[in-house]
mmCIF file of C-alpha atoms in Angstrom:
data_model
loop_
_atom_site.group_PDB
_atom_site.id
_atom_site.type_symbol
_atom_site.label_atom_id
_atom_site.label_comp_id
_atom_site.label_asym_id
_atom_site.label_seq_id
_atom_site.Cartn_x
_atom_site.Cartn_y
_atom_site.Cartn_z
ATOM 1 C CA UNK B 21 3.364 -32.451 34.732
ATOM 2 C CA UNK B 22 5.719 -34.947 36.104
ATOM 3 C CA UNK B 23 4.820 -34.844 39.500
ATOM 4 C CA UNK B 24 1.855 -37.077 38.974
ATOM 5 C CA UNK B 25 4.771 -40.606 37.516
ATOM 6 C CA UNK B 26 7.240 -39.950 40.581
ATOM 7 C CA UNK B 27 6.360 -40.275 44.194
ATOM 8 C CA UNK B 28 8.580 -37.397 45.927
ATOM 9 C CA UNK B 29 8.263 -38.289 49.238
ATOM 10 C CA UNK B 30 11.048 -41.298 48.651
ATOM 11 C CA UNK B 31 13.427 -38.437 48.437
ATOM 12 C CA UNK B 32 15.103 -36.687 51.036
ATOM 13 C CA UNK B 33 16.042 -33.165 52.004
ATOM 14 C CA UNK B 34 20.138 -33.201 52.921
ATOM 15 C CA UNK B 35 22.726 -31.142 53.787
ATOM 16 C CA UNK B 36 26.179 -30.912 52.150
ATOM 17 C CA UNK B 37 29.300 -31.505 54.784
ATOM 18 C CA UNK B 38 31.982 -31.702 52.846
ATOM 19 C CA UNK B 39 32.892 -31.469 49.238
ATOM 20 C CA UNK B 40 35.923 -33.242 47.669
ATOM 21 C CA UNK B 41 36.954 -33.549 43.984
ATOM 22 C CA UNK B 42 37.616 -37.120 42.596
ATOM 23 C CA UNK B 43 40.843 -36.754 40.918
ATOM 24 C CA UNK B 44 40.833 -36.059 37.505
ATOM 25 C CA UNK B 45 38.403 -37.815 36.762
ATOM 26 C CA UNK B 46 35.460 -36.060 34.849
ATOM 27 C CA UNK B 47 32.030 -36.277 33.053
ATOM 28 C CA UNK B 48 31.648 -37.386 29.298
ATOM 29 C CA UNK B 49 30.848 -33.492 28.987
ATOM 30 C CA UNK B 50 33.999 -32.792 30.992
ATOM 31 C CA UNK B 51 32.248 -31.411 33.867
ATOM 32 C CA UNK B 52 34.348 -32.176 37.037
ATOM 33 C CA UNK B 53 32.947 -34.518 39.508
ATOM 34 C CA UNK B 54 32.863 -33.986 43.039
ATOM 35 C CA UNK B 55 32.254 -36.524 45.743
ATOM 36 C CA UNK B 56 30.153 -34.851 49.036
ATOM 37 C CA UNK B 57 29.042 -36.247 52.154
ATOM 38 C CA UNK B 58 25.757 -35.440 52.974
ATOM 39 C CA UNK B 59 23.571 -35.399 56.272
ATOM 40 C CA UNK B 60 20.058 -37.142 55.294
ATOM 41 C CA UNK B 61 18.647 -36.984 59.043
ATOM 42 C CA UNK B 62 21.619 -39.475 60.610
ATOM 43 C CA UNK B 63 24.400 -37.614 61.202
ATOM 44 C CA UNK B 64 26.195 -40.549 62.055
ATOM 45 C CA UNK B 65 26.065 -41.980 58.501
ATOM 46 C CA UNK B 66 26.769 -39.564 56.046
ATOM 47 C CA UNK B 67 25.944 -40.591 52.611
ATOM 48 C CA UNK B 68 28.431 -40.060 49.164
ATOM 49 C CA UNK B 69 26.780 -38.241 46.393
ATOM 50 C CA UNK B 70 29.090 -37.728 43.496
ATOM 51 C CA UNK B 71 28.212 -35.401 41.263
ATOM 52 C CA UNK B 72 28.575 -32.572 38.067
ATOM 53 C CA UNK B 73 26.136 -29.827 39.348
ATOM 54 C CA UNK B 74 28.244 -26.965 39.340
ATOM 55 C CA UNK B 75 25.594 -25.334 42.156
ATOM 56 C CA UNK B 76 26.512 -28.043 44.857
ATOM 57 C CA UNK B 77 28.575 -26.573 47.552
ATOM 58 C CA UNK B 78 29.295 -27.004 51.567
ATOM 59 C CA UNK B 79 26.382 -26.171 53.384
ATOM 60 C CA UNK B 80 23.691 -26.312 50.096
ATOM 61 C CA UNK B 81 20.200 -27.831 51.560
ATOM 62 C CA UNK B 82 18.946 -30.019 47.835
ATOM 63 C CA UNK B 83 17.193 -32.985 47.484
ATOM 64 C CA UNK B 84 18.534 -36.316 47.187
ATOM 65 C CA UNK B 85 17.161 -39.735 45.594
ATOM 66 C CA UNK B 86 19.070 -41.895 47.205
ATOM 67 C CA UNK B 87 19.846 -45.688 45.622
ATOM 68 C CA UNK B 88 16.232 -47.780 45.592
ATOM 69 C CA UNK B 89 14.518 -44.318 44.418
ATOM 70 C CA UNK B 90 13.107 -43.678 41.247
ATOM 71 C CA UNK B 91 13.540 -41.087 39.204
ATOM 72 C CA UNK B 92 12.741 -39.790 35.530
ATOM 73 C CA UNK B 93 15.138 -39.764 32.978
ATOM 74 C CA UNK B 94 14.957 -37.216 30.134
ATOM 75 C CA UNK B 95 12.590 -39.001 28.180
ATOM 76 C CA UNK B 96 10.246 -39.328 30.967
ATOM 77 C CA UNK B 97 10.540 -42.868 32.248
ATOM 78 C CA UNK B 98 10.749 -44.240 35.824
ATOM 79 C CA UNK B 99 14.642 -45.378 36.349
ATOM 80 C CA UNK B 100 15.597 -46.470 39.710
ATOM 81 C CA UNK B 101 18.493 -45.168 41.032
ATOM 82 C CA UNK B 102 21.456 -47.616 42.142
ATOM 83 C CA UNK B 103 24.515 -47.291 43.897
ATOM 84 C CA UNK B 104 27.115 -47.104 41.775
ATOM 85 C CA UNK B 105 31.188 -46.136 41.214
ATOM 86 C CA UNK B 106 30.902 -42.654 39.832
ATOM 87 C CA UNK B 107 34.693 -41.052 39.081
ATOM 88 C CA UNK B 108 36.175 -44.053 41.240
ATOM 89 C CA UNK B 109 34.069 -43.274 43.841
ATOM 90 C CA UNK B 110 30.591 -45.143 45.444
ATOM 91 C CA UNK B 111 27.938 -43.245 44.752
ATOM 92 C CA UNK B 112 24.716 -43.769 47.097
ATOM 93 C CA UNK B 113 21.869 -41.712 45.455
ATOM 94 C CA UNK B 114 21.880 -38.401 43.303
ATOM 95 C CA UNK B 115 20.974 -35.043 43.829
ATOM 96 C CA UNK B 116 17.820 -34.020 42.027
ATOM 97 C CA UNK B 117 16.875 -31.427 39.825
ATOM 98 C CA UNK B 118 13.378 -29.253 39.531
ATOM 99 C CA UNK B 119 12.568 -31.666 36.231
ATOM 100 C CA UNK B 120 13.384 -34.629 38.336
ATOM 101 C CA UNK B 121 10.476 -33.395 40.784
ATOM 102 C CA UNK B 122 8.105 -32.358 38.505
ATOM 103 C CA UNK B 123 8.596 -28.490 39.408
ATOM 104 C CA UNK B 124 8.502 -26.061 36.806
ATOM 105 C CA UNK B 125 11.919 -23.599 36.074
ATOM 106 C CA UNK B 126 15.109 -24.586 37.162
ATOM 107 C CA UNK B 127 17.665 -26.292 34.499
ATOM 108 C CA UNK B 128 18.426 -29.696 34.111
ATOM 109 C CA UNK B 129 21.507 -30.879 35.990
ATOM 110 C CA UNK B 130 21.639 -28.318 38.576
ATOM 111 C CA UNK B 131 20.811 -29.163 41.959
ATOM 112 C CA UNK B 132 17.801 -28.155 43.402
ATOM 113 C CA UNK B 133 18.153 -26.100 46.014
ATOM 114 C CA UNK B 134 15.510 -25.866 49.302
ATOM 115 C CA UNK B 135 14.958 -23.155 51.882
ATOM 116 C CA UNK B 136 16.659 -24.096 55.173
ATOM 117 C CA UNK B 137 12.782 -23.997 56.636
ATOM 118 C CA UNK B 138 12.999 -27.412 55.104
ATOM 119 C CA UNK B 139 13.972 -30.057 57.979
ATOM 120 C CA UNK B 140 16.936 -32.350 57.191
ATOM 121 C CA UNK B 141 15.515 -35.993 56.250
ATOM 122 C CA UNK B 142 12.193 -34.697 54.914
ATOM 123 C CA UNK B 143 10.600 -35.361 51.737
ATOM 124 C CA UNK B 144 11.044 -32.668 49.412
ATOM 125 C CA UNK B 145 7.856 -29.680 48.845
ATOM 126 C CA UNK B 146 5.503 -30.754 45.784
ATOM 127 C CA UNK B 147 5.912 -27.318 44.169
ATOM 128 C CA UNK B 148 9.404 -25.450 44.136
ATOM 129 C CA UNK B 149 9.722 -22.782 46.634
ATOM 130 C CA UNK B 150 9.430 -19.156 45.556
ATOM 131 C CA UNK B 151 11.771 -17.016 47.397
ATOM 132 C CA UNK B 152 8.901 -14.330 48.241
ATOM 133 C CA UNK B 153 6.866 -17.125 50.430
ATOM 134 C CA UNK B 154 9.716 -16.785 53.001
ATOM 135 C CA UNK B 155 10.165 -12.763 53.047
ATOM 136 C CA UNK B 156 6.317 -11.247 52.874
ATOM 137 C CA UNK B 157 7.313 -7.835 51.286
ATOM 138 C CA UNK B 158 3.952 -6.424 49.748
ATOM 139 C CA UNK B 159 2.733 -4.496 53.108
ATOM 140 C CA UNK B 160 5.890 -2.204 52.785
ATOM 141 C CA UNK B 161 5.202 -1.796 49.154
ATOM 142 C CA UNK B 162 1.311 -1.085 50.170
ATOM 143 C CA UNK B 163 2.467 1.426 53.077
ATOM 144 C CA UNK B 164 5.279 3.671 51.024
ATOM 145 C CA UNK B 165 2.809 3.444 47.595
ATOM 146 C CA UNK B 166 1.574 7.164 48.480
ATOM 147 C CA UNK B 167 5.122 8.387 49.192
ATOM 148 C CA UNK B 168 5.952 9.547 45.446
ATOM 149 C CA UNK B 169 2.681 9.891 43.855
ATOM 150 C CA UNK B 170 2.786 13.681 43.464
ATOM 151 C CA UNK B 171 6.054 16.514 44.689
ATOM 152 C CA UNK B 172 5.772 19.139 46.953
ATOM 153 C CA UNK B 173 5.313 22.337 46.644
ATOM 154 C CA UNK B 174 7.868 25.104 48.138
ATOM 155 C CA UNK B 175 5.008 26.562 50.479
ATOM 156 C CA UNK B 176 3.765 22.727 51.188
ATOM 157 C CA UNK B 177 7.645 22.016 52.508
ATOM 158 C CA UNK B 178 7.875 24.713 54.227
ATOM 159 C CA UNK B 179 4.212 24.286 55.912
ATOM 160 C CA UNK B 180 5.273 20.517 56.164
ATOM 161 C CA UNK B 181 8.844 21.280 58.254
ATOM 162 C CA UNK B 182 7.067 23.920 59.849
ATOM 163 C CA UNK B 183 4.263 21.081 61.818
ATOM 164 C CA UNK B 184 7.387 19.055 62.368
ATOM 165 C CA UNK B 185 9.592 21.630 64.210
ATOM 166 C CA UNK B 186 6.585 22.738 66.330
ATOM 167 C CA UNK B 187 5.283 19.192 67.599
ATOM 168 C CA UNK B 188 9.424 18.322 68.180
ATOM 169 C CA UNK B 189 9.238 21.722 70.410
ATOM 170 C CA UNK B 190 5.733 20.972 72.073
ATOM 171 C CA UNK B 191 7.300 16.875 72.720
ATOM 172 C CA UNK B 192 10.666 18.334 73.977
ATOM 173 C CA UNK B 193 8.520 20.748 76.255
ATOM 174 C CA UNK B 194 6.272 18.330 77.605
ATOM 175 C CA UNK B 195 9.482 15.928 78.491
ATOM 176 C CA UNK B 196 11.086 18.965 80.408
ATOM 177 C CA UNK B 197 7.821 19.722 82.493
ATOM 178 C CA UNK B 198 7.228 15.791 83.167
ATOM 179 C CA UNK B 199 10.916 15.907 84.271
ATOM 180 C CA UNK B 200 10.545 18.949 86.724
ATOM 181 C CA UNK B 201 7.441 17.176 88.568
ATOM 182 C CA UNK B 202 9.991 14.170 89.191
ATOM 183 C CA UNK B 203 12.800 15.670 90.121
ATOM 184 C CA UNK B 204 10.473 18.320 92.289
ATOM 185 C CA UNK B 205 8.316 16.188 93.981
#
């Protein structure tokens, strides 16, 4: 819905290096701030994010709006985003959430997180990613489908083990005659 008011391609997909608490210092809803450095594409210049999110941690791949950005607040409007002292520390953008980018699910004031797919200094994906777009499991579900769809009977096992044990004897006999012709010839 929100998509549509803020351009997401002036964010940035980054990397958290290192996390550090400010102090003491905390939110008005005594949350506990943490100040990270993150890699936006320049690994040379790290920026400072200081946050609340309680998801953030070393490593996390999320989205940042970094100062000159706009984002929306809860009502909706464009704010831009400055760089600011958060906690007694500079601040040089914010991590966004799925309401900041328009994406449906995902709370407010958690980080939105981004499959490492997702290169370091790119604009952020329109839609939030779906964990089942990176691991394709419905073929296997397709292929073992007939597995349980009726039991056995005690003949049918014993028919069933009976096929197996005779093609394991015809395979092991045709590897022992293959292996006389080498070893003969």
């Amino acid at each position: 819905i929100h998509s549509a008011m803020v351009d997401v391609s002036q964010y940035k997909v980054g990397v958290v290096q290192s996390v550090e608490g400010c102090g003491n210092n905390k939110t008005k809803n005594d949350k506990a701030l943490k100040a990270c450095k993150v890699d936006i594409g320049d690994e040379e210049n790290l920026v400072t994010i200081v946050t609340s999110a309680a998801n953030v941690r070393h490593r996390s791949r999320l989205v940042v709006a970094l100062a000159g950005s706009t984002v929306l607040d809860d009502e909706g409007e464009e704010v831009e985003v400055k760089r600011t002292s958060v906690g007694g520390v500079m601040s040089d953008g914010m991590f966004c959430d799925s309401k900041m980018l328009g994406w449906s699910g995902g709370g407010a004031g958690v980080a939105a997180q981004v499959p490492d797919s997702l290169a370091i200094g790119s604009p952020p994906p329109a839609h939030k990613p779906r964990r089942q777009d990176e691991t394709k499991q419905k073929p296997q579900e397709e292929e073992t489908k007939g597995l349980f769809e009726r039991k056995l009977t005690k003949e049918e096992k014993k028919k069933l083990a009976e096929e197996r044990r005779k093609a394991r004897q015809a395979k092991k006999g045709g590897q022992e005659s293959d292996g006389r012709r080498k070893t003969g010839a």
